[in-house]
């Protein structure tokens, strides 16, 4: 296709968009709603991933040892556990440290502090413990079963496991993602339908001109092109409007969200989603929707 | 140049538009197709531009069966054929010049070529003065001349006119006929479907009569008779 033909197709597509301003506005508005939902879903996905990662980072499994277990035994166990590839870190908390931690935690309760201080070091009632972190959430089961096995079990008093917090968080975020996906699908479908009708009306309004085009030997792409261009204009206008609405919102909400999710501010700021990436994603998803609907209309209603 | 070989067109519900039409049209001929409304004249013309396809038989242009032309190549066939209609079909939002230019735009002609050629064609149809007039500012005859100018934009080898004078008074119809003759004299084959008896009789060219989808008479230097 020659550059001049291409520019004429673009021009005609823009004319289609401009001439039916009200209809185009409706189609663009629908596009904005859908792109808004898609982008919000994206932002939500990034946020939940970040907060999940931050929570996962804080989760560990604590192994408390019997008071009778000697430090030497515990250190031996530590060396064995350290060799397991799934283990990210293992921290040994001796009874003394555990007592200090307890005192620090309850420093405003003199009665408790006093009762703890009654014991000397050899009578310290706080057990020694490990705080173990693993690489993957699934690895916790391996570690726990190891300490429940006959080799270590005699030394272990108690195992506390915070995995259920992560499980719950996972379930909630998955639920939100599914609802978001469902909404995206529904609104994408509505957008395709609205654009379908808008372009169909344009074809109807321009039927005489299309007939003339056919008569004077316009090529298929010359006749069909402008309607696909028209659809792409809905996508572009929709993407720009969505970005203009969404970005200030992200900007305003960021400090609040980062406070709520207890995420470090710098992580939130980058989010992996800068303005241009977001705009590009909106344009791409908008253009995909636009091209799908205009291709269907053109195939169905434009006979060459 | 054009050959209709046993062409029939049957629409759903068994409505027969054309029945076993055999017709040979030579390069440079001027043919008047006459017949009552609904006799099948327009269908016959629409087969040449492949807006319709035969149910039976074949339409050949320069020995090429046009039903075999791919839809991608169809525009190139149509650029070789100029067409005008009774209802003229101009774009009302464009001037006379722009309407003619439009035909060249779709073919991808550059702006300078369009400017030069359209001026020449408008001059040929006697509308050089009215180049900037919109269709609403033109008389029926002038509008039809713009349509003819548009059909000439691609320098067609074949010119089809479907009742081009149907909505015109006698003097205007006469002018259109003269223009078609002029186009024919310049070497373009002209096929004219018409009801204008006086004019057909006057030009003394080949007349093909169609009745109920069939060719009932085909005479060189014929007369309009139904």
Short mmCIF file of C-alpha atoms in Angstrom, two decimals:
data_model
loop_
_atom_site.label_atom_id
_atom_site.label_comp_id
_atom_site.label_asym_id
_atom_site.label_seq_id
_atom_site.Cartn_x
_atom_site.Cartn_y
_atom_site.Cartn_z
CA UNK A 1 0.00 0.00 0.00
CA UNK A 2 1.38 3.38 -0.97
CA UNK A 3 1.98 5.99 1.76
CA UNK A 4 -0.59 8.29 0.18
CA UNK A 5 -3.29 5.59 0.26
CA UNK A 6 -2.36 4.79 3.85
CA UNK A 7 -2.67 8.43 4.88
CA UNK A 8 -6.04 8.67 3.09
CA UNK A 9 -7.28 5.61 5.00
CA UNK A 10 -6.15 7.16 8.30
CA UNK A 11 -7.81 10.43 7.36
CA UNK A 12 -11.09 8.72 6.46
CA UNK A 13 -11.01 6.77 9.73
CA UNK A 14 -10.56 9.98 11.67
CA UNK A 15 -13.44 11.57 9.73
CA UNK A 16 -15.67 8.62 10.70
CA UNK A 17 -14.77 9.21 14.33
CA UNK A 18 -15.38 12.95 14.12
CA UNK A 19 -18.60 12.88 12.14
CA UNK A 20 -20.53 10.70 14.61
CA UNK A 21 -19.30 12.57 17.61
CA UNK A 22 -22.03 11.50 20.05
CA UNK A 23 -21.85 7.87 19.06
CA UNK A 24 -18.08 7.97 19.20
CA UNK A 25 -18.24 9.51 22.65
CA UNK A 26 -20.42 6.63 23.86
CA UNK A 27 -18.06 4.04 22.42
CA UNK A 28 -15.06 5.85 23.88
CA UNK A 29 -16.73 6.04 27.31
CA UNK A 30 -17.32 2.28 27.24
CA UNK A 31 -13.69 1.79 26.29
CA UNK A 32 -12.66 3.98 29.25
CA UNK A 33 -14.71 1.90 31.70
CA UNK A 34 -13.20 -1.34 30.44
CA UNK A 35 -9.64 -0.05 30.32
CA UNK A 36 -10.11 1.41 33.79
CA UNK A 37 -11.12 -1.99 35.11
CA UNK A 38 -8.26 -3.72 33.32
CA UNK A 39 -5.72 -1.21 34.63
CA UNK A 40 -7.10 -1.29 38.16
CA UNK A 41 -6.80 -5.04 38.05
CA UNK A 42 -3.21 -4.69 37.00
CA UNK A 43 -2.43 -2.23 39.77
CA UNK A 44 -4.22 -4.47 42.25
CA UNK A 45 -2.22 -7.43 41.06
CA UNK A 46 1.05 -5.60 41.58
CA UNK A 47 -0.07 -4.42 45.02
CA UNK A 48 -1.23 -7.81 46.23
CA UNK A 49 1.96 -9.42 44.96
CA UNK A 50 4.00 -6.83 46.82
CA UNK A 51 2.07 -7.21 50.04
CA UNK A 52 2.09 -11.00 49.76
CA UNK A 53 5.83 -10.92 49.25
CA UNK A 54 6.22 -8.65 52.25
CA UNK A 55 4.06 -10.89 54.42
CA UNK A 56 5.80 -14.04 53.22
CA UNK A 57 9.06 -12.41 54.13
CA UNK A 58 7.89 -11.97 57.69
CA UNK A 59 6.50 -15.47 58.09
CA UNK A 60 8.67 -18.09 59.76
CA UNK A 61 8.28 -21.32 61.68
CA UNK A 62 9.41 -21.43 65.30
CA UNK A 63 10.74 -24.62 66.84
CA UNK A 64 10.85 -24.58 70.65
CA UNK A 65 13.11 -27.10 72.34
CA UNK A 66 12.61 -28.95 75.60
CA UNK A 67 14.35 -27.37 78.53
CA UNK A 68 16.44 -30.50 78.85
CA UNK A 69 17.95 -30.18 75.38
CA UNK A 70 21.53 -29.05 75.67
CA UNK A 71 22.90 -26.18 73.62
CA UNK A 72 25.38 -28.58 72.05
CA UNK A 73 22.56 -30.83 70.80
CA UNK A 74 20.63 -27.85 69.50
CA UNK A 75 23.68 -26.51 67.67
CA UNK A 76 24.18 -29.95 66.10
CA UNK A 77 20.58 -29.94 64.92
CA UNK A 78 21.10 -26.42 63.57
CA UNK A 79 24.08 -27.55 61.50
CA UNK A 80 22.04 -30.41 60.02
CA UNK A 81 19.06 -28.21 59.21
CA UNK A 82 21.29 -25.59 57.60
CA UNK A 83 22.29 -28.19 55.01
CA UNK A 84 18.72 -28.50 53.71
CA UNK A 85 18.52 -26.48 50.44
CA UNK A 86 14.95 -25.34 51.10
CA UNK A 87 16.01 -23.52 54.25
CA UNK A 88 16.68 -19.84 53.66
CA UNK A 89 17.80 -18.96 57.17
CA UNK A 90 17.85 -20.45 60.60
CA UNK A 91 18.25 -18.29 63.68
CA UNK A 92 19.09 -19.80 67.03
CA UNK A 93 17.46 -18.01 69.93
CA UNK A 94 19.03 -19.14 73.21
CA UNK A 95 16.97 -19.05 76.42
CA UNK A 96 18.75 -15.86 77.58
CA UNK A 97 17.80 -13.98 74.44
CA UNK A 98 14.25 -15.31 74.64
CA UNK A 99 13.98 -13.98 78.17
CA UNK A 100 15.35 -10.58 77.12
CA UNK A 101 12.89 -10.45 74.26
CA UNK A 102 10.07 -11.26 76.63
CA UNK A 103 11.18 -8.53 79.02
CA UNK A 104 11.45 -6.05 76.16
CA UNK A 105 7.98 -6.96 74.94
CA UNK A 106 6.43 -6.58 78.40
CA UNK A 107 8.52 -3.74 79.74
CA UNK A 108 5.41 -1.85 80.84
CA UNK A 109 4.23 -4.70 83.02
CA UNK A 110 6.44 -4.70 86.12
CA UNK A 111 4.68 -7.68 87.66
CA UNK A 112 5.56 -9.92 84.74
CA UNK A 113 9.13 -8.65 84.61
CA UNK A 114 9.52 -9.27 88.30
CA UNK A 115 8.27 -12.84 88.07
CA UNK A 116 10.69 -13.59 85.25
CA UNK A 117 13.62 -12.12 87.11
CA UNK A 118 13.05 -14.46 90.02
CA UNK A 119 14.75 -17.20 88.02
CA UNK A 120 18.46 -17.22 87.62
CA UNK A 121 20.09 -18.25 84.32
CA UNK A 122 20.17 -21.95 85.14
CA UNK A 123 16.47 -21.95 85.99
CA UNK A 124 15.46 -19.88 82.97
CA UNK A 125 11.96 -21.19 81.98
CA UNK A 126 12.27 -19.87 78.42
CA UNK A 127 13.10 -22.62 75.97
CA UNK A 128 15.72 -22.27 73.29
CA UNK A 129 14.22 -21.99 69.82
CA UNK A 130 14.89 -21.75 66.12
CA UNK A 131 13.26 -19.23 63.81
CA UNK A 132 13.42 -20.87 60.41
CA UNK A 133 12.60 -19.25 57.07
CA UNK A 134 12.34 -21.21 53.88
CA UNK A 135 12.52 -20.28 50.20
CA UNK A 136 9.03 -21.37 49.19
CA UNK A 137 5.90 -21.52 51.31
CA UNK A 138 5.54 -25.20 50.45
CA UNK A 139 8.90 -25.95 52.03
CA UNK A 140 7.55 -25.32 55.52
CA UNK A 141 5.86 -28.70 55.49
CA UNK A 142 9.25 -30.38 54.86
CA UNK A 143 10.86 -28.56 57.77
CA UNK A 144 7.96 -29.22 60.13
CA UNK A 145 7.83 -32.91 59.31
CA UNK A 146 11.56 -33.10 59.91
CA UNK A 147 11.11 -31.84 63.46
CA UNK A 148 8.16 -34.14 63.94
CA UNK A 149 10.26 -37.12 62.86
CA UNK A 150 11.73 -39.55 65.38
CA UNK A 151 15.23 -38.11 65.07
CA UNK A 152 14.46 -34.61 66.41
CA UNK A 153 11.05 -35.11 67.97
CA UNK A 154 12.38 -36.04 71.48
CA UNK A 155 14.02 -32.62 71.77
CA UNK A 156 11.12 -30.57 70.44
CA UNK A 157 8.54 -29.09 72.74
CA UNK A 158 6.41 -27.10 70.38
CA UNK A 159 6.22 -25.97 66.77
CA UNK A 160 4.39 -22.76 65.89
CA UNK A 161 3.55 -22.23 62.32
CA UNK A 162 2.20 -18.97 60.80
CA UNK A 163 1.49 -20.35 57.38
CA UNK A 164 -2.26 -20.01 57.78
CA UNK A 165 -1.90 -16.21 57.63
CA UNK A 166 -0.29 -16.50 54.22
CA UNK A 167 -2.90 -19.04 53.16
CA UNK A 168 -5.70 -16.69 54.12
CA UNK A 169 -4.06 -13.75 52.38
CA UNK A 170 -3.52 -15.91 49.29
CA UNK A 171 -7.16 -16.89 49.25
CA UNK A 172 -8.36 -13.30 49.60
CA UNK A 173 -6.10 -11.94 46.87
CA UNK A 174 -7.00 -14.82 44.57
CA UNK A 175 -10.67 -14.06 45.16
CA UNK A 176 -10.15 -10.40 44.31
CA UNK A 177 -8.20 -11.35 41.19
CA UNK A 178 -10.94 -13.72 40.04
CA UNK A 179 -13.64 -11.10 40.51
CA UNK A 180 -11.47 -8.60 38.64
CA UNK A 181 -10.93 -11.05 35.80
CA UNK A 182 -14.64 -11.74 35.61
CA UNK A 183 -15.40 -8.02 35.45
CA UNK A 184 -12.75 -7.53 32.78
CA UNK A 185 -14.32 -10.25 30.66
CA UNK A 186 -17.85 -8.87 31.04
CA UNK A 187 -16.85 -5.29 30.30
CA UNK A 188 -14.63 -6.30 27.39
CA UNK A 189 -17.62 -8.04 25.89
CA UNK A 190 -19.85 -5.00 26.43
CA UNK A 191 -17.20 -2.75 24.88
CA UNK A 192 -16.91 -4.99 21.85
CA UNK A 193 -20.70 -4.91 21.46
CA UNK A 194 -20.95 -1.12 21.83
CA UNK A 195 -18.14 -0.53 19.36
CA UNK A 196 -19.63 -3.12 17.05
CA UNK A 197 -22.89 -1.16 16.95
CA UNK A 198 -21.18 2.20 16.58
CA UNK A 199 -19.13 1.06 13.64
CA UNK A 200 -22.15 -0.66 12.15
CA UNK A 201 -24.02 2.64 12.28
CA UNK A 202 -21.09 4.40 10.65
CA UNK A 203 -21.20 1.84 7.86
CA UNK A 204 -24.94 2.40 7.54
CA UNK A 205 -24.53 6.20 7.48
CA UNK A 206 -21.84 5.95 4.87
CA UNK A 207 -23.44 3.23 2.76
CA UNK A 208 -23.75 5.48 -0.31
CA UNK A 209 -20.16 6.56 -0.07
CA UNK A 210 -19.13 2.92 0.33
CA UNK A 211 -21.12 2.03 -2.78
CA UNK A 212 -19.39 4.83 -4.66
CA UNK A 213 -16.03 3.60 -3.39
CA UNK A 214 -16.81 0.15 -4.73
CA UNK A 215 -17.88 1.59 -8.07
CA UNK A 216 -14.78 3.63 -8.59
CA UNK A 217 -12.64 0.62 -7.80
CA UNK A 218 -11.46 1.28 -4.27
CA UNK A 219 -9.46 -1.65 -2.95
CA UNK A 220 -10.78 -3.75 -0.08
CA UNK A 221 -8.33 -2.25 2.35
CA UNK A 222 -9.26 1.26 1.23
CA UNK A 223 -12.93 0.58 1.97
CA UNK A 224 -12.47 -1.47 5.13
CA UNK A 225 -9.42 0.29 6.54
CA UNK A 226 -11.17 3.45 7.79
CA UNK A 227 -13.58 1.43 9.93
CA UNK A 228 -10.74 -0.39 11.61
CA UNK A 229 -8.93 2.93 12.04
CA UNK A 230 -12.14 4.32 13.58
CA UNK A 231 -12.08 1.47 16.13
CA UNK A 232 -8.44 2.17 16.89
CA UNK A 233 -9.31 5.82 17.52
CA UNK A 234 -11.80 4.68 20.20
CA UNK A 235 -8.99 2.68 21.77
CA UNK A 236 -6.49 5.55 21.67
CA UNK A 237 -8.94 8.12 23.02
CA UNK A 238 -10.08 5.62 25.66
CA UNK A 239 -6.52 4.82 26.74
CA UNK A 240 -5.53 8.48 27.05
CA UNK A 241 -8.64 9.35 29.07
CA UNK A 242 -8.20 6.29 31.31
CA UNK A 243 -4.56 7.15 31.98
CA UNK A 244 -5.53 10.75 32.72
CA UNK A 245 -8.09 9.52 35.27
CA UNK A 246 -6.14 6.66 36.77
CA UNK A 247 -2.70 8.13 37.23
CA UNK A 248 -3.69 11.03 39.53
CA UNK A 249 -5.68 8.49 41.55
CA UNK A 250 -2.65 6.25 41.94
CA UNK A 251 -0.61 9.30 42.89
CA UNK A 252 -3.06 10.36 45.59
CA UNK A 253 -3.71 6.87 46.92
CA UNK A 254 -0.11 5.64 47.02
CA UNK A 255 0.82 6.99 50.48
CA UNK A 256 -2.43 5.65 51.92
CA UNK A 257 -2.03 2.23 50.39
CA UNK A 258 1.60 1.92 51.37
CA UNK A 259 0.64 2.86 54.94
CA UNK A 260 -2.19 0.36 55.01
CA UNK A 261 -0.20 -2.52 53.59
CA UNK A 262 2.88 -1.58 55.59
CA UNK A 263 5.00 -1.61 52.49
CA UNK A 264 8.16 0.42 52.22
CA UNK A 265 7.35 3.65 50.35
CA UNK A 266 10.09 3.20 47.75
CA UNK A 267 8.67 -0.15 46.72
CA UNK A 268 5.25 1.38 46.22
CA UNK A 269 6.65 4.25 44.23
CA UNK A 270 8.23 2.07 41.64
CA UNK A 271 5.50 -0.58 41.59
CA UNK A 272 6.97 -1.72 38.33
CA UNK A 273 4.21 0.37 36.78
CA UNK A 274 5.26 3.74 35.54
CA UNK A 275 2.96 6.02 33.57
CA UNK A 276 4.21 5.01 30.12
CA UNK A 277 4.07 1.30 30.83
CA UNK A 278 0.51 1.68 32.06
CA UNK A 279 -0.49 3.80 29.05
CA UNK A 280 1.14 1.33 26.67
CA UNK A 281 -0.73 -1.57 28.29
CA UNK A 282 -4.01 0.35 28.04
CA UNK A 283 -3.41 1.16 24.40
CA UNK A 284 -2.52 -2.44 23.61
CA UNK A 285 -5.59 -3.87 25.34
CA UNK A 286 -7.81 -1.15 23.83
CA UNK A 287 -6.51 -1.75 20.33
CA UNK A 288 -7.02 -5.51 20.69
CA UNK A 289 -10.68 -4.95 21.68
CA UNK A 290 -11.15 -2.37 18.91
CA UNK A 291 -9.64 -4.50 16.19
CA UNK A 292 -11.66 -7.55 17.23
CA UNK A 293 -14.97 -5.67 17.07
CA UNK A 294 -14.26 -3.69 13.91
CA UNK A 295 -13.04 -6.79 12.09
CA UNK A 296 -16.24 -8.63 13.00
CA UNK A 297 -18.44 -5.72 11.79
CA UNK A 298 -16.52 -5.20 8.60
CA UNK A 299 -16.59 -8.89 7.80
CA UNK A 300 -20.30 -9.11 8.53
CA UNK A 301 -21.60 -5.86 7.01
CA UNK A 302 -19.18 -4.71 4.35
CA UNK A 303 -19.62 -6.57 1.12
CA UNK A 304 -17.01 -5.69 -1.44
CA UNK B 1 -14.47 -7.72 -25.64
CA UNK B 2 -17.38 -8.79 -23.44
CA UNK B 3 -19.15 -12.08 -23.79
CA UNK B 4 -22.24 -13.32 -22.00
CA UNK B 5 -22.27 -17.07 -22.44
CA UNK B 6 -25.58 -18.67 -21.51
CA UNK B 7 -25.97 -16.42 -18.49
CA UNK B 8 -28.90 -16.94 -16.13
CA UNK B 9 -29.55 -15.24 -12.84
CA UNK B 10 -32.07 -16.82 -10.54
CA UNK B 11 -32.78 -15.21 -7.19
CA UNK B 12 -34.19 -17.13 -4.22
CA UNK B 13 -37.88 -18.09 -4.50
CA UNK B 14 -37.14 -18.87 -8.15
CA UNK B 15 -37.30 -15.28 -9.36
CA UNK B 16 -35.65 -15.26 -12.77
CA UNK B 17 -33.82 -12.02 -13.56
CA UNK B 18 -31.90 -13.26 -16.62
CA UNK B 19 -32.39 -16.40 -18.65
CA UNK B 20 -29.83 -17.88 -20.99
CA UNK B 21 -28.42 -14.57 -22.21
CA UNK B 22 -25.85 -14.80 -25.01
CA UNK B 23 -24.28 -11.54 -26.05
CA UNK B 24 -21.05 -10.48 -27.73
CA UNK B 25 -19.92 -6.92 -27.35
CA UNK B 26 -17.02 -5.69 -29.45
CA UNK B 27 -14.42 -3.13 -28.49
CA UNK B 28 -15.57 0.42 -29.31
CA UNK B 29 -19.24 -0.44 -29.70
CA UNK B 30 -22.14 1.71 -28.49
CA UNK B 31 -24.99 -0.51 -27.35
CA UNK B 32 -28.40 0.54 -26.13
CA UNK B 33 -30.07 -1.97 -23.85
CA UNK B 34 -33.78 -1.41 -23.86
CA UNK B 35 -36.65 -3.09 -22.10
CA UNK B 36 -39.37 -2.49 -19.54
CA UNK B 37 -38.52 -1.82 -15.91
CA UNK B 38 -37.58 -5.10 -14.27
CA UNK B 39 -36.71 -6.75 -17.57
CA UNK B 40 -33.16 -7.45 -16.36
CA UNK B 41 -31.14 -4.57 -17.85
CA UNK B 42 -29.61 -3.46 -14.56
CA UNK B 43 -28.84 -7.05 -13.54
CA UNK B 44 -27.00 -7.48 -16.80
CA UNK B 45 -24.91 -4.36 -16.16
CA UNK B 46 -24.24 -5.38 -12.55
CA UNK B 47 -22.84 -8.69 -13.81
CA UNK B 48 -20.20 -6.84 -15.77
CA UNK B 49 -18.97 -5.04 -12.63
CA UNK B 50 -19.40 -8.31 -10.72
CA UNK B 51 -21.78 -6.83 -8.23
CA UNK B 52 -23.86 -9.84 -9.20
CA UNK B 53 -22.66 -13.28 -10.23
CA UNK B 54 -24.46 -15.54 -12.70
CA UNK B 55 -26.33 -18.55 -11.39
CA UNK B 56 -25.49 -20.28 -14.65
CA UNK B 57 -23.15 -19.50 -17.54
CA UNK B 58 -20.23 -17.10 -17.55
CA UNK B 59 -19.37 -13.48 -18.19
CA UNK B 60 -16.05 -12.95 -19.98
CA UNK B 61 -14.08 -9.77 -20.43
CA UNK B 62 -11.17 -10.13 -22.84
CA UNK B 63 -11.65 -13.92 -22.53
CA UNK B 64 -11.26 -13.82 -18.77
CA UNK B 65 -14.09 -15.38 -16.79
CA UNK B 66 -14.70 -12.57 -14.33
CA UNK B 67 -16.19 -14.91 -11.74
CA UNK B 68 -12.63 -16.22 -11.35
CA UNK B 69 -11.21 -12.82 -10.45
CA UNK B 70 -10.27 -12.77 -6.76
CA UNK B 71 -11.93 -10.17 -4.56
CA UNK B 72 -8.48 -8.65 -4.10
CA UNK B 73 -8.17 -8.02 -7.84
CA UNK B 74 -11.79 -6.97 -8.30
CA UNK B 75 -11.06 -3.24 -7.73
CA UNK B 76 -8.63 -3.33 -10.68
CA UNK B 77 -11.42 -4.67 -12.91
CA UNK B 78 -13.75 -1.95 -11.67
CA UNK B 79 -11.19 0.76 -12.38
CA UNK B 80 -11.38 -0.28 -16.03
CA UNK B 81 -15.13 0.25 -16.02
CA UNK B 82 -16.88 3.61 -15.61
CA UNK B 83 -20.43 3.45 -14.26
CA UNK B 84 -23.25 6.00 -13.97
CA UNK B 85 -26.78 5.58 -12.63
CA UNK B 86 -30.18 7.23 -12.80
CA UNK B 87 -29.84 8.25 -9.13
CA UNK B 88 -26.42 9.76 -9.82
CA UNK B 89 -24.85 8.93 -6.41
CA UNK B 90 -22.67 11.95 -5.73
CA UNK B 91 -21.22 12.68 -2.29
CA UNK B 92 -23.25 15.70 -1.22
CA UNK B 93 -20.61 17.07 1.12
CA UNK B 94 -18.05 17.35 -1.65
CA UNK B 95 -17.77 19.79 -4.55
CA UNK B 96 -17.93 18.73 -8.19
CA UNK B 97 -14.14 18.75 -8.32
CA UNK B 98 -13.82 16.73 -5.10
CA UNK B 99 -16.38 14.16 -6.26
CA UNK B 100 -14.36 13.47 -9.39
CA UNK B 101 -11.09 13.62 -7.47
CA UNK B 102 -12.48 11.04 -5.06
CA UNK B 103 -12.37 8.34 -7.72
CA UNK B 104 -8.71 9.05 -8.28
CA UNK B 105 -7.94 9.26 -4.55
CA UNK B 106 -9.16 5.72 -3.94
CA UNK B 107 -6.88 4.53 -6.71
CA UNK B 108 -3.91 6.07 -4.91
CA UNK B 109 -3.17 8.84 -7.45
CA UNK B 110 -0.94 11.64 -6.17
CA UNK B 111 -2.42 15.10 -5.55
CA UNK B 112 -0.75 16.82 -8.54
CA UNK B 113 -2.01 14.18 -10.97
CA UNK B 114 -5.52 14.48 -9.53
CA UNK B 115 -5.47 18.27 -9.89
CA UNK B 116 -4.41 18.05 -13.54
CA UNK B 117 -6.64 15.18 -14.66
CA UNK B 118 -9.80 16.28 -12.88
CA UNK B 119 -9.60 19.74 -14.43
CA UNK B 120 -9.25 18.15 -17.87
CA UNK B 121 -12.20 15.80 -17.33
CA UNK B 122 -14.45 18.55 -15.96
CA UNK B 123 -13.59 20.56 -19.04
CA UNK B 124 -14.50 17.56 -21.23
CA UNK B 125 -17.98 17.29 -19.67
CA UNK B 126 -18.41 21.08 -19.85
CA UNK B 127 -18.29 21.79 -16.11
CA UNK B 128 -14.98 23.61 -15.77
CA UNK B 129 -16.84 26.65 -14.50
CA UNK B 130 -18.70 24.71 -11.83
CA UNK B 131 -15.77 22.85 -10.32
CA UNK B 132 -16.33 24.33 -6.86
CA UNK B 133 -20.11 23.90 -6.79
CA UNK B 134 -21.69 21.40 -4.40
CA UNK B 135 -24.20 18.87 -5.83
CA UNK B 136 -27.07 20.86 -4.28
CA UNK B 137 -26.04 23.85 -6.39
CA UNK B 138 -26.12 21.90 -9.66
CA UNK B 139 -29.01 21.03 -11.99
CA UNK B 140 -29.95 17.38 -12.60
CA UNK B 141 -28.10 17.36 -15.93
CA UNK B 142 -25.02 18.92 -14.37
CA UNK B 143 -25.01 16.40 -11.55
CA UNK B 144 -25.16 13.58 -14.07
CA UNK B 145 -22.25 15.14 -15.93
CA UNK B 146 -20.25 15.22 -12.69
CA UNK B 147 -21.06 11.52 -12.27
CA UNK B 148 -19.90 10.87 -15.82
CA UNK B 149 -16.72 12.83 -15.13
CA UNK B 150 -16.15 10.71 -12.04
CA UNK B 151 -16.68 7.52 -14.04
CA UNK B 152 -14.11 8.76 -16.55
CA UNK B 153 -11.47 9.51 -13.91
CA UNK B 154 -9.74 6.15 -14.32
CA UNK B 155 -9.85 6.42 -18.15
CA UNK B 156 -12.07 3.34 -18.40
CA UNK B 157 -12.12 1.10 -21.45
CA UNK B 158 -15.78 0.32 -20.83
CA UNK B 159 -18.53 2.73 -19.83
CA UNK B 160 -21.82 1.50 -18.33
CA UNK B 161 -24.76 3.88 -18.01
CA UNK B 162 -27.86 2.64 -16.18
CA UNK B 163 -30.76 4.93 -17.15
CA UNK B 164 -28.58 8.02 -16.88
CA UNK B 165 -31.30 10.28 -18.31
CA UNK B 166 -34.19 8.79 -16.34
CA UNK B 167 -34.62 11.86 -14.15
CA UNK B 168 -33.74 14.46 -16.76
CA UNK B 169 -35.78 16.61 -19.13
CA UNK B 170 -35.32 16.28 -22.90
CA UNK B 171 -32.61 18.95 -23.43
CA UNK B 172 -30.56 17.68 -20.49
CA UNK B 173 -31.03 14.07 -21.60
CA UNK B 174 -29.87 15.11 -25.07
CA UNK B 175 -26.70 16.60 -23.62
CA UNK B 176 -25.95 13.42 -21.69
CA UNK B 177 -26.47 11.35 -24.84
CA UNK B 178 -24.09 13.58 -26.77
CA UNK B 179 -21.54 13.22 -24.03
CA UNK B 180 -21.84 9.42 -24.10
CA UNK B 181 -21.42 9.49 -27.88
CA UNK B 182 -18.36 11.65 -27.47
CA UNK B 183 -16.91 9.18 -24.95
CA UNK B 184 -17.62 6.37 -27.41
CA UNK B 185 -15.98 8.27 -30.25
CA UNK B 186 -12.87 8.58 -28.10
CA UNK B 187 -12.64 4.76 -28.23
CA UNK B 188 -14.49 3.67 -25.06
CA UNK B 189 -17.08 0.92 -25.37
CA UNK B 190 -20.43 2.23 -24.07
CA UNK B 191 -23.34 0.14 -22.81
CA UNK B 192 -26.42 2.18 -22.10
CA UNK B 193 -29.57 0.89 -20.44
CA UNK B 194 -32.36 3.31 -21.21
CA UNK B 195 -36.03 4.11 -21.76
CA UNK B 196 -35.32 7.18 -23.91
CA UNK B 197 -36.91 6.04 -27.17
CA UNK B 198 -36.35 9.19 -29.23
CA UNK B 199 -32.69 9.38 -28.35
CA UNK B 200 -32.04 5.68 -29.02
CA UNK B 201 -33.68 5.97 -32.39
CA UNK B 202 -31.73 9.09 -33.19
CA UNK B 203 -28.23 7.76 -32.62
CA UNK B 204 -28.72 4.71 -34.89
CA UNK B 205 -26.47 2.30 -33.01
CA UNK B 206 -26.83 -1.34 -31.94
CA UNK B 207 -29.98 -1.95 -29.88
CA UNK B 208 -30.50 -5.02 -27.67
CA UNK B 209 -34.03 -5.59 -26.41
CA UNK B 210 -34.55 -7.54 -23.21
CA UNK B 211 -37.86 -8.94 -22.06
CA UNK B 212 -38.40 -10.99 -18.93
CA UNK B 213 -34.70 -11.66 -18.63
CA UNK B 214 -34.22 -12.80 -22.21
CA UNK B 215 -32.65 -11.12 -25.23
CA UNK B 216 -35.52 -10.91 -27.72
CA UNK B 217 -33.91 -8.74 -30.34
CA UNK B 218 -30.37 -7.63 -31.16
CA UNK B 219 -29.92 -5.33 -34.17
CA UNK B 220 -27.13 -3.19 -35.56
CA UNK B 221 -28.48 0.32 -36.09
CA UNK B 222 -31.66 -0.80 -34.39
CA UNK B 223 -34.63 1.05 -33.12
CA UNK B 224 -36.33 1.19 -29.76
CA UNK B 225 -39.23 -1.23 -29.86
CA UNK B 226 -41.03 -3.08 -27.09
#
